[in-house]
Amino acid sequence: HSEIKNHFFLRNIQDTLQIDRLFRSAQKRILVLGAGSAGMEVVDACYKRVVKAILIEKEEKILPMFGETITCLVENQISGKVKVFKNTK
């Protein structure tokens, strides 16, 4: 991974702080892999900081652990704000 710059995992507070530093830099785009709870938190943080987010989810819907009602509500909220790719196995 040393040849890839600015890639982070979201596993602990240190990871969160590194991502926050990236948000504060000139970086204005971020690719988020996974539309579970943590991925959606990152997408929300991007939107609040005016950082363009692209979200990639391997399942057919975002927040796959939740029911259709929650999924549809969230998808409607982020529509037009985040580019979303689903079912990307």
Short mmCIF file of N, CA, C and O in Angstrom, two decimals:
data_model
loop_
_atom_site.label_atom_id
_atom_site.label_comp_id
_atom_site.label_asym_id
_atom_site.label_seq_id
_atom_site.Cartn_x
_atom_site.Cartn_y
_atom_site.Cartn_z
N HIS A 1 0.81 -1.21 0.00
CA HIS A 1 0.00 0.00 0.00
C HIS A 1 0.85 1.27 0.00
O HIS A 1 0.31 2.36 -0.07
N SER A 2 2.14 1.13 0.10
CA SER A 2 2.99 2.32 0.18
C SER A 2 2.93 3.17 -1.08
O SER A 2 3.19 4.37 -1.03
N GLU A 3 2.59 2.58 -2.22
CA GLU A 3 2.50 3.36 -3.46
C GLU A 3 1.19 4.13 -3.58
O GLU A 3 1.04 5.00 -4.41
N ILE A 4 0.22 3.80 -2.73
CA ILE A 4 -1.07 4.49 -2.74
C ILE A 4 -1.06 5.58 -1.67
O ILE A 4 -0.81 5.29 -0.50
N LYS A 5 -1.31 6.80 -2.07
CA LYS A 5 -1.31 7.91 -1.12
C LYS A 5 -2.72 8.19 -0.62
O LYS A 5 -3.69 7.99 -1.33
N ASN A 6 -2.81 8.68 0.59
CA ASN A 6 -4.08 9.12 1.18
C ASN A 6 -5.14 8.04 1.20
O ASN A 6 -6.28 8.27 0.84
N HIS A 7 -4.79 6.85 1.61
CA HIS A 7 -5.79 5.80 1.82
C HIS A 7 -5.81 5.47 3.31
O HIS A 7 -4.76 5.44 3.97
N PHE A 8 -6.99 5.30 3.85
CA PHE A 8 -7.15 5.11 5.28
C PHE A 8 -8.20 4.04 5.56
O PHE A 8 -9.13 3.87 4.78
N PHE A 9 -8.04 3.40 6.67
CA PHE A 9 -9.07 2.52 7.19
C PHE A 9 -9.74 3.25 8.34
O PHE A 9 -9.13 4.12 8.97
N LEU A 10 -10.96 2.91 8.64
CA LEU A 10 -11.68 3.55 9.74
C LEU A 10 -11.93 2.49 10.82
O LEU A 10 -12.95 1.82 10.83
N ARG A 11 -10.92 2.32 11.69
CA ARG A 11 -10.99 1.31 12.72
C ARG A 11 -10.86 1.86 14.13
O ARG A 11 -11.28 1.23 15.08
N ASN A 12 -10.25 3.03 14.26
CA ASN A 12 -10.01 3.58 15.59
C ASN A 12 -9.92 5.10 15.53
O ASN A 12 -10.02 5.69 14.46
N ILE A 13 -9.69 5.71 16.68
CA ILE A 13 -9.67 7.18 16.75
C ILE A 13 -8.51 7.77 15.95
O ILE A 13 -8.64 8.83 15.35
N GLN A 14 -7.37 7.08 15.90
CA GLN A 14 -6.24 7.58 15.12
C GLN A 14 -6.59 7.63 13.63
O GLN A 14 -6.22 8.59 12.94
N ASP A 15 -7.30 6.63 13.15
CA ASP A 15 -7.75 6.64 11.75
C ASP A 15 -8.67 7.83 11.50
O ASP A 15 -8.57 8.52 10.49
N THR A 16 -9.56 8.06 12.44
CA THR A 16 -10.50 9.19 12.33
C THR A 16 -9.75 10.52 12.27
O THR A 16 -10.09 11.39 11.47
N LEU A 17 -8.73 10.67 13.10
CA LEU A 17 -7.95 11.91 13.11
C LEU A 17 -7.19 12.12 11.81
O LEU A 17 -7.10 13.24 11.30
N GLN A 18 -6.66 11.03 11.23
CA GLN A 18 -5.97 11.14 9.93
C GLN A 18 -6.94 11.58 8.84
O GLN A 18 -6.60 12.44 8.01
N ILE A 19 -8.12 11.02 8.84
CA ILE A 19 -9.13 11.40 7.85
C ILE A 19 -9.54 12.85 8.04
O ILE A 19 -9.69 13.60 7.08
N ASP A 20 -9.69 13.28 9.29
CA ASP A 20 -10.05 14.66 9.57
C ASP A 20 -8.97 15.62 9.06
O ASP A 20 -9.28 16.66 8.50
N ARG A 21 -7.70 15.27 9.23
CA ARG A 21 -6.61 16.10 8.71
C ARG A 21 -6.69 16.20 7.19
O ARG A 21 -6.45 17.26 6.61
N LEU A 22 -7.06 15.11 6.54
CA LEU A 22 -7.22 15.14 5.10
C LEU A 22 -8.35 16.09 4.70
O LEU A 22 -8.22 16.85 3.74
N PHE A 23 -9.44 16.06 5.44
CA PHE A 23 -10.55 16.97 5.17
C PHE A 23 -10.11 18.42 5.28
O PHE A 23 -10.58 19.28 4.55
N ARG A 24 -9.23 18.71 6.22
CA ARG A 24 -8.78 20.09 6.45
C ARG A 24 -7.75 20.56 5.42
O ARG A 24 -7.49 21.74 5.31
N SER A 25 -7.18 19.62 4.69
CA SER A 25 -6.21 19.98 3.66
C SER A 25 -6.96 20.44 2.41
O SER A 25 -8.17 20.64 2.42
N ALA A 26 -6.24 20.55 1.34
CA ALA A 26 -6.86 20.99 0.09
C ALA A 26 -7.67 19.88 -0.58
O ALA A 26 -8.29 20.11 -1.60
N GLN A 27 -7.64 18.69 0.00
CA GLN A 27 -8.36 17.55 -0.59
C GLN A 27 -9.86 17.83 -0.63
O GLN A 27 -10.45 18.16 0.38
N LYS A 28 -10.46 17.69 -1.78
CA LYS A 28 -11.88 17.98 -1.92
C LYS A 28 -12.68 16.82 -2.50
O LYS A 28 -13.84 16.96 -2.83
N ARG A 29 -12.05 15.65 -2.61
CA ARG A 29 -12.75 14.45 -3.08
C ARG A 29 -12.32 13.26 -2.23
O ARG A 29 -11.17 13.17 -1.82
N ILE A 30 -13.27 12.36 -2.00
CA ILE A 30 -12.95 11.16 -1.23
C ILE A 30 -13.78 10.00 -1.77
O ILE A 30 -14.93 10.17 -2.17
N LEU A 31 -13.17 8.83 -1.81
CA LEU A 31 -13.83 7.60 -2.22
C LEU A 31 -14.07 6.79 -0.96
O LEU A 31 -13.13 6.50 -0.22
N VAL A 32 -15.32 6.42 -0.71
CA VAL A 32 -15.69 5.65 0.47
C VAL A 32 -16.11 4.26 0.01
O VAL A 32 -17.02 4.12 -0.79
N LEU A 33 -15.42 3.25 0.53
CA LEU A 33 -15.75 1.87 0.21
C LEU A 33 -16.58 1.29 1.34
O LEU A 33 -16.09 1.16 2.46
N GLY A 34 -17.82 0.99 1.07
CA GLY A 34 -18.71 0.41 2.07
C GLY A 34 -19.74 1.41 2.53
O GLY A 34 -19.41 2.51 2.98
N ALA A 35 -21.01 1.03 2.38
CA ALA A 35 -22.12 1.92 2.76
C ALA A 35 -22.83 1.41 4.00
O ALA A 35 -24.03 1.50 4.12
N GLY A 36 -22.05 0.86 4.93
CA GLY A 36 -22.59 0.50 6.24
C GLY A 36 -22.60 1.74 7.13
O GLY A 36 -22.45 2.87 6.65
N SER A 37 -22.75 1.54 8.40
CA SER A 37 -22.84 2.66 9.33
C SER A 37 -21.60 3.55 9.29
O SER A 37 -21.71 4.78 9.22
N ALA A 38 -20.40 2.96 9.35
CA ALA A 38 -19.17 3.75 9.36
C ALA A 38 -19.00 4.51 8.04
O ALA A 38 -18.66 5.70 8.04
N GLY A 39 -19.22 3.83 6.92
CA GLY A 39 -19.10 4.50 5.63
C GLY A 39 -20.05 5.66 5.48
O GLY A 39 -19.70 6.71 4.94
N MET A 40 -21.26 5.49 5.98
CA MET A 40 -22.25 6.57 5.89
C MET A 40 -21.87 7.74 6.80
O MET A 40 -22.15 8.89 6.48
N GLU A 41 -21.23 7.46 7.92
CA GLU A 41 -20.73 8.54 8.79
C GLU A 41 -19.66 9.36 8.07
O GLU A 41 -19.64 10.58 8.16
N VAL A 42 -18.80 8.68 7.34
CA VAL A 42 -17.76 9.38 6.57
C VAL A 42 -18.41 10.23 5.47
O VAL A 42 -18.04 11.39 5.27
N VAL A 43 -19.39 9.67 4.79
CA VAL A 43 -20.11 10.43 3.75
C VAL A 43 -20.77 11.67 4.35
O VAL A 43 -20.69 12.76 3.78
N ASP A 44 -21.37 11.53 5.52
CA ASP A 44 -22.00 12.67 6.19
C ASP A 44 -20.95 13.74 6.54
O ASP A 44 -21.18 14.93 6.32
N ALA A 45 -19.80 13.30 7.04
CA ALA A 45 -18.73 14.24 7.37
C ALA A 45 -18.23 14.96 6.12
O ALA A 45 -17.94 16.16 6.16
N CYS A 46 -18.14 14.24 5.01
CA CYS A 46 -17.73 14.86 3.74
C CYS A 46 -18.71 15.96 3.35
O CYS A 46 -18.30 17.07 2.98
N TYR A 47 -19.98 15.63 3.39
CA TYR A 47 -21.00 16.60 2.99
C TYR A 47 -20.93 17.86 3.87
O TYR A 47 -20.98 18.98 3.36
N LYS A 48 -20.77 17.68 5.16
CA LYS A 48 -20.71 18.83 6.08
C LYS A 48 -19.47 19.68 5.85
O LYS A 48 -19.47 20.87 6.14
N ARG A 49 -18.41 19.09 5.31
CA ARG A 49 -17.16 19.81 5.07
C ARG A 49 -16.99 20.20 3.60
O ARG A 49 -15.91 20.59 3.18
N VAL A 50 -18.04 20.05 2.81
CA VAL A 50 -18.03 20.38 1.38
C VAL A 50 -16.92 19.61 0.66
O VAL A 50 -16.17 20.16 -0.14
N VAL A 51 -16.82 18.33 0.97
CA VAL A 51 -15.90 17.44 0.29
C VAL A 51 -16.75 16.49 -0.56
O VAL A 51 -17.70 15.90 -0.06
N LYS A 52 -16.41 16.38 -1.83
CA LYS A 52 -17.17 15.52 -2.74
C LYS A 52 -16.89 14.06 -2.41
O LYS A 52 -15.74 13.64 -2.36
N ALA A 53 -17.95 13.28 -2.20
CA ALA A 53 -17.80 11.87 -1.86
C ALA A 53 -18.36 10.98 -2.96
O ALA A 53 -19.39 11.29 -3.56
N ILE A 54 -17.66 9.90 -3.21
CA ILE A 54 -18.13 8.83 -4.08
C ILE A 54 -18.24 7.61 -3.18
O ILE A 54 -17.29 7.26 -2.49
N LEU A 55 -19.40 6.98 -3.18
CA LEU A 55 -19.68 5.86 -2.30
C LEU A 55 -19.84 4.58 -3.10
O LEU A 55 -20.62 4.54 -4.05
N ILE A 56 -19.10 3.55 -2.73
CA ILE A 56 -19.18 2.27 -3.41
C ILE A 56 -19.61 1.20 -2.41
O ILE A 56 -19.00 1.06 -1.35
N GLU A 57 -20.68 0.48 -2.76
CA GLU A 57 -21.22 -0.57 -1.89
C GLU A 57 -21.34 -1.86 -2.69
O GLU A 57 -21.86 -1.85 -3.81
N LYS A 58 -20.87 -2.98 -2.14
CA LYS A 58 -20.94 -4.25 -2.85
C LYS A 58 -22.34 -4.86 -2.85
O LYS A 58 -22.67 -5.65 -3.72
N GLU A 59 -23.16 -4.48 -1.90
CA GLU A 59 -24.52 -5.00 -1.83
C GLU A 59 -25.45 -4.21 -2.74
O GLU A 59 -25.07 -3.19 -3.29
N GLU A 60 -26.70 -4.65 -2.83
CA GLU A 60 -27.67 -4.00 -3.71
C GLU A 60 -28.24 -2.71 -3.14
O GLU A 60 -28.89 -1.95 -3.85
N LYS A 61 -28.01 -2.45 -1.84
CA LYS A 61 -28.52 -1.23 -1.22
C LYS A 61 -27.53 -0.71 -0.21
O LYS A 61 -26.69 -1.45 0.29
N ILE A 62 -27.60 0.58 0.06
CA ILE A 62 -26.78 1.14 1.12
C ILE A 62 -27.38 0.73 2.46
O ILE A 62 -28.55 0.34 2.53
N LEU A 63 -26.58 0.81 3.50
CA LEU A 63 -27.00 0.38 4.84
C LEU A 63 -27.69 -0.99 4.78
O LEU A 63 -28.84 -1.14 5.18
N PRO A 64 -26.98 -1.99 4.26
CA PRO A 64 -27.61 -3.30 4.04
C PRO A 64 -28.14 -3.98 5.30
O PRO A 64 -28.98 -4.86 5.21
N MET A 65 -27.68 -3.54 6.46
CA MET A 65 -28.15 -4.16 7.70
C MET A 65 -29.51 -3.63 8.16
O MET A 65 -30.09 -4.15 9.09
N PHE A 66 -30.00 -2.59 7.50
CA PHE A 66 -31.29 -1.99 7.86
C PHE A 66 -32.37 -2.38 6.85
O PHE A 66 -32.07 -2.82 5.75
N GLY A 67 -33.59 -2.15 7.21
CA GLY A 67 -34.72 -2.45 6.35
C GLY A 67 -34.87 -1.46 5.21
O GLY A 67 -34.19 -0.43 5.14
N GLU A 68 -35.80 -1.77 4.34
CA GLU A 68 -36.03 -0.97 3.13
C GLU A 68 -36.44 0.47 3.45
O GLU A 68 -36.06 1.40 2.74
N THR A 69 -37.22 0.67 4.50
CA THR A 69 -37.68 2.02 4.85
C THR A 69 -36.51 2.94 5.16
O THR A 69 -36.43 4.05 4.63
N ILE A 70 -35.59 2.48 6.00
CA ILE A 70 -34.43 3.29 6.38
C ILE A 70 -33.53 3.51 5.16
O ILE A 70 -33.08 4.63 4.90
N THR A 71 -33.29 2.46 4.41
CA THR A 71 -32.45 2.55 3.22
C THR A 71 -32.99 3.59 2.23
O THR A 71 -32.25 4.44 1.74
N CYS A 72 -34.28 3.54 1.95
CA CYS A 72 -34.89 4.50 1.01
C CYS A 72 -34.80 5.92 1.54
O CYS A 72 -34.52 6.85 0.78
N LEU A 73 -35.03 6.10 2.82
CA LEU A 73 -34.95 7.42 3.43
C LEU A 73 -33.56 8.01 3.26
O LEU A 73 -33.40 9.16 2.83
N VAL A 74 -32.55 7.23 3.58
CA VAL A 74 -31.17 7.71 3.48
C VAL A 74 -30.78 7.94 2.02
O VAL A 74 -30.15 8.95 1.70
N GLU A 75 -31.15 7.04 1.14
CA GLU A 75 -30.83 7.23 -0.27
C GLU A 75 -31.46 8.51 -0.82
O GLU A 75 -30.84 9.22 -1.60
N ASN A 76 -32.68 8.81 -0.40
CA ASN A 76 -33.32 10.06 -0.81
C ASN A 76 -32.58 11.27 -0.27
O ASN A 76 -32.47 12.29 -0.94
N GLN A 77 -32.08 11.17 0.96
CA GLN A 77 -31.35 12.28 1.58
C GLN A 77 -30.03 12.58 0.86
O GLN A 77 -29.64 13.73 0.76
N ILE A 78 -29.35 11.54 0.40
CA ILE A 78 -28.04 11.77 -0.23
C ILE A 78 -28.11 11.90 -1.74
O ILE A 78 -27.12 12.25 -2.38
N SER A 79 -29.28 11.66 -2.31
CA SER A 79 -29.45 11.75 -3.76
C SER A 79 -29.04 13.14 -4.27
O SER A 79 -29.48 14.16 -3.75
N GLY A 80 -28.19 13.16 -5.26
CA GLY A 80 -27.73 14.43 -5.83
C GLY A 80 -26.57 15.05 -5.07
O GLY A 80 -25.94 15.98 -5.55
N LYS A 81 -26.25 14.51 -3.89
CA LYS A 81 -25.15 15.04 -3.08
C LYS A 81 -23.94 14.12 -3.11
O LYS A 81 -22.81 14.58 -2.95
N VAL A 82 -24.20 12.84 -3.30
CA VAL A 82 -23.15 11.82 -3.28
C VAL A 82 -23.36 10.90 -4.48
O VAL A 82 -24.49 10.48 -4.73
N LYS A 83 -22.30 10.62 -5.19
CA LYS A 83 -22.39 9.65 -6.28
C LYS A 83 -22.30 8.26 -5.65
O LYS A 83 -21.35 7.97 -4.92
N VAL A 84 -23.30 7.41 -5.91
CA VAL A 84 -23.38 6.09 -5.29
C VAL A 84 -23.35 4.99 -6.34
O VAL A 84 -24.07 5.06 -7.33
N PHE A 85 -22.50 4.01 -6.10
CA PHE A 85 -22.43 2.81 -6.94
C PHE A 85 -22.76 1.63 -6.04
O PHE A 85 -22.05 1.38 -5.06
N LYS A 86 -23.82 0.89 -6.37
CA LYS A 86 -24.24 -0.27 -5.57
C LYS A 86 -24.08 -1.54 -6.40
O LYS A 86 -23.94 -1.48 -7.62
N ASN A 87 -24.09 -2.66 -5.70
CA ASN A 87 -23.99 -3.97 -6.33
C ASN A 87 -22.70 -4.09 -7.15
O ASN A 87 -22.71 -4.48 -8.31
N THR A 88 -21.59 -3.71 -6.54
CA THR A 88 -20.29 -3.65 -7.23
C THR A 88 -19.38 -4.77 -6.77
O THR A 88 -18.31 -4.53 -6.24
N LYS A 89 -19.79 -5.98 -6.98
CA LYS A 89 -18.99 -7.13 -6.54
C LYS A 89 -17.85 -7.42 -7.49
O LYS A 89 -17.88 -7.21 -8.63
#
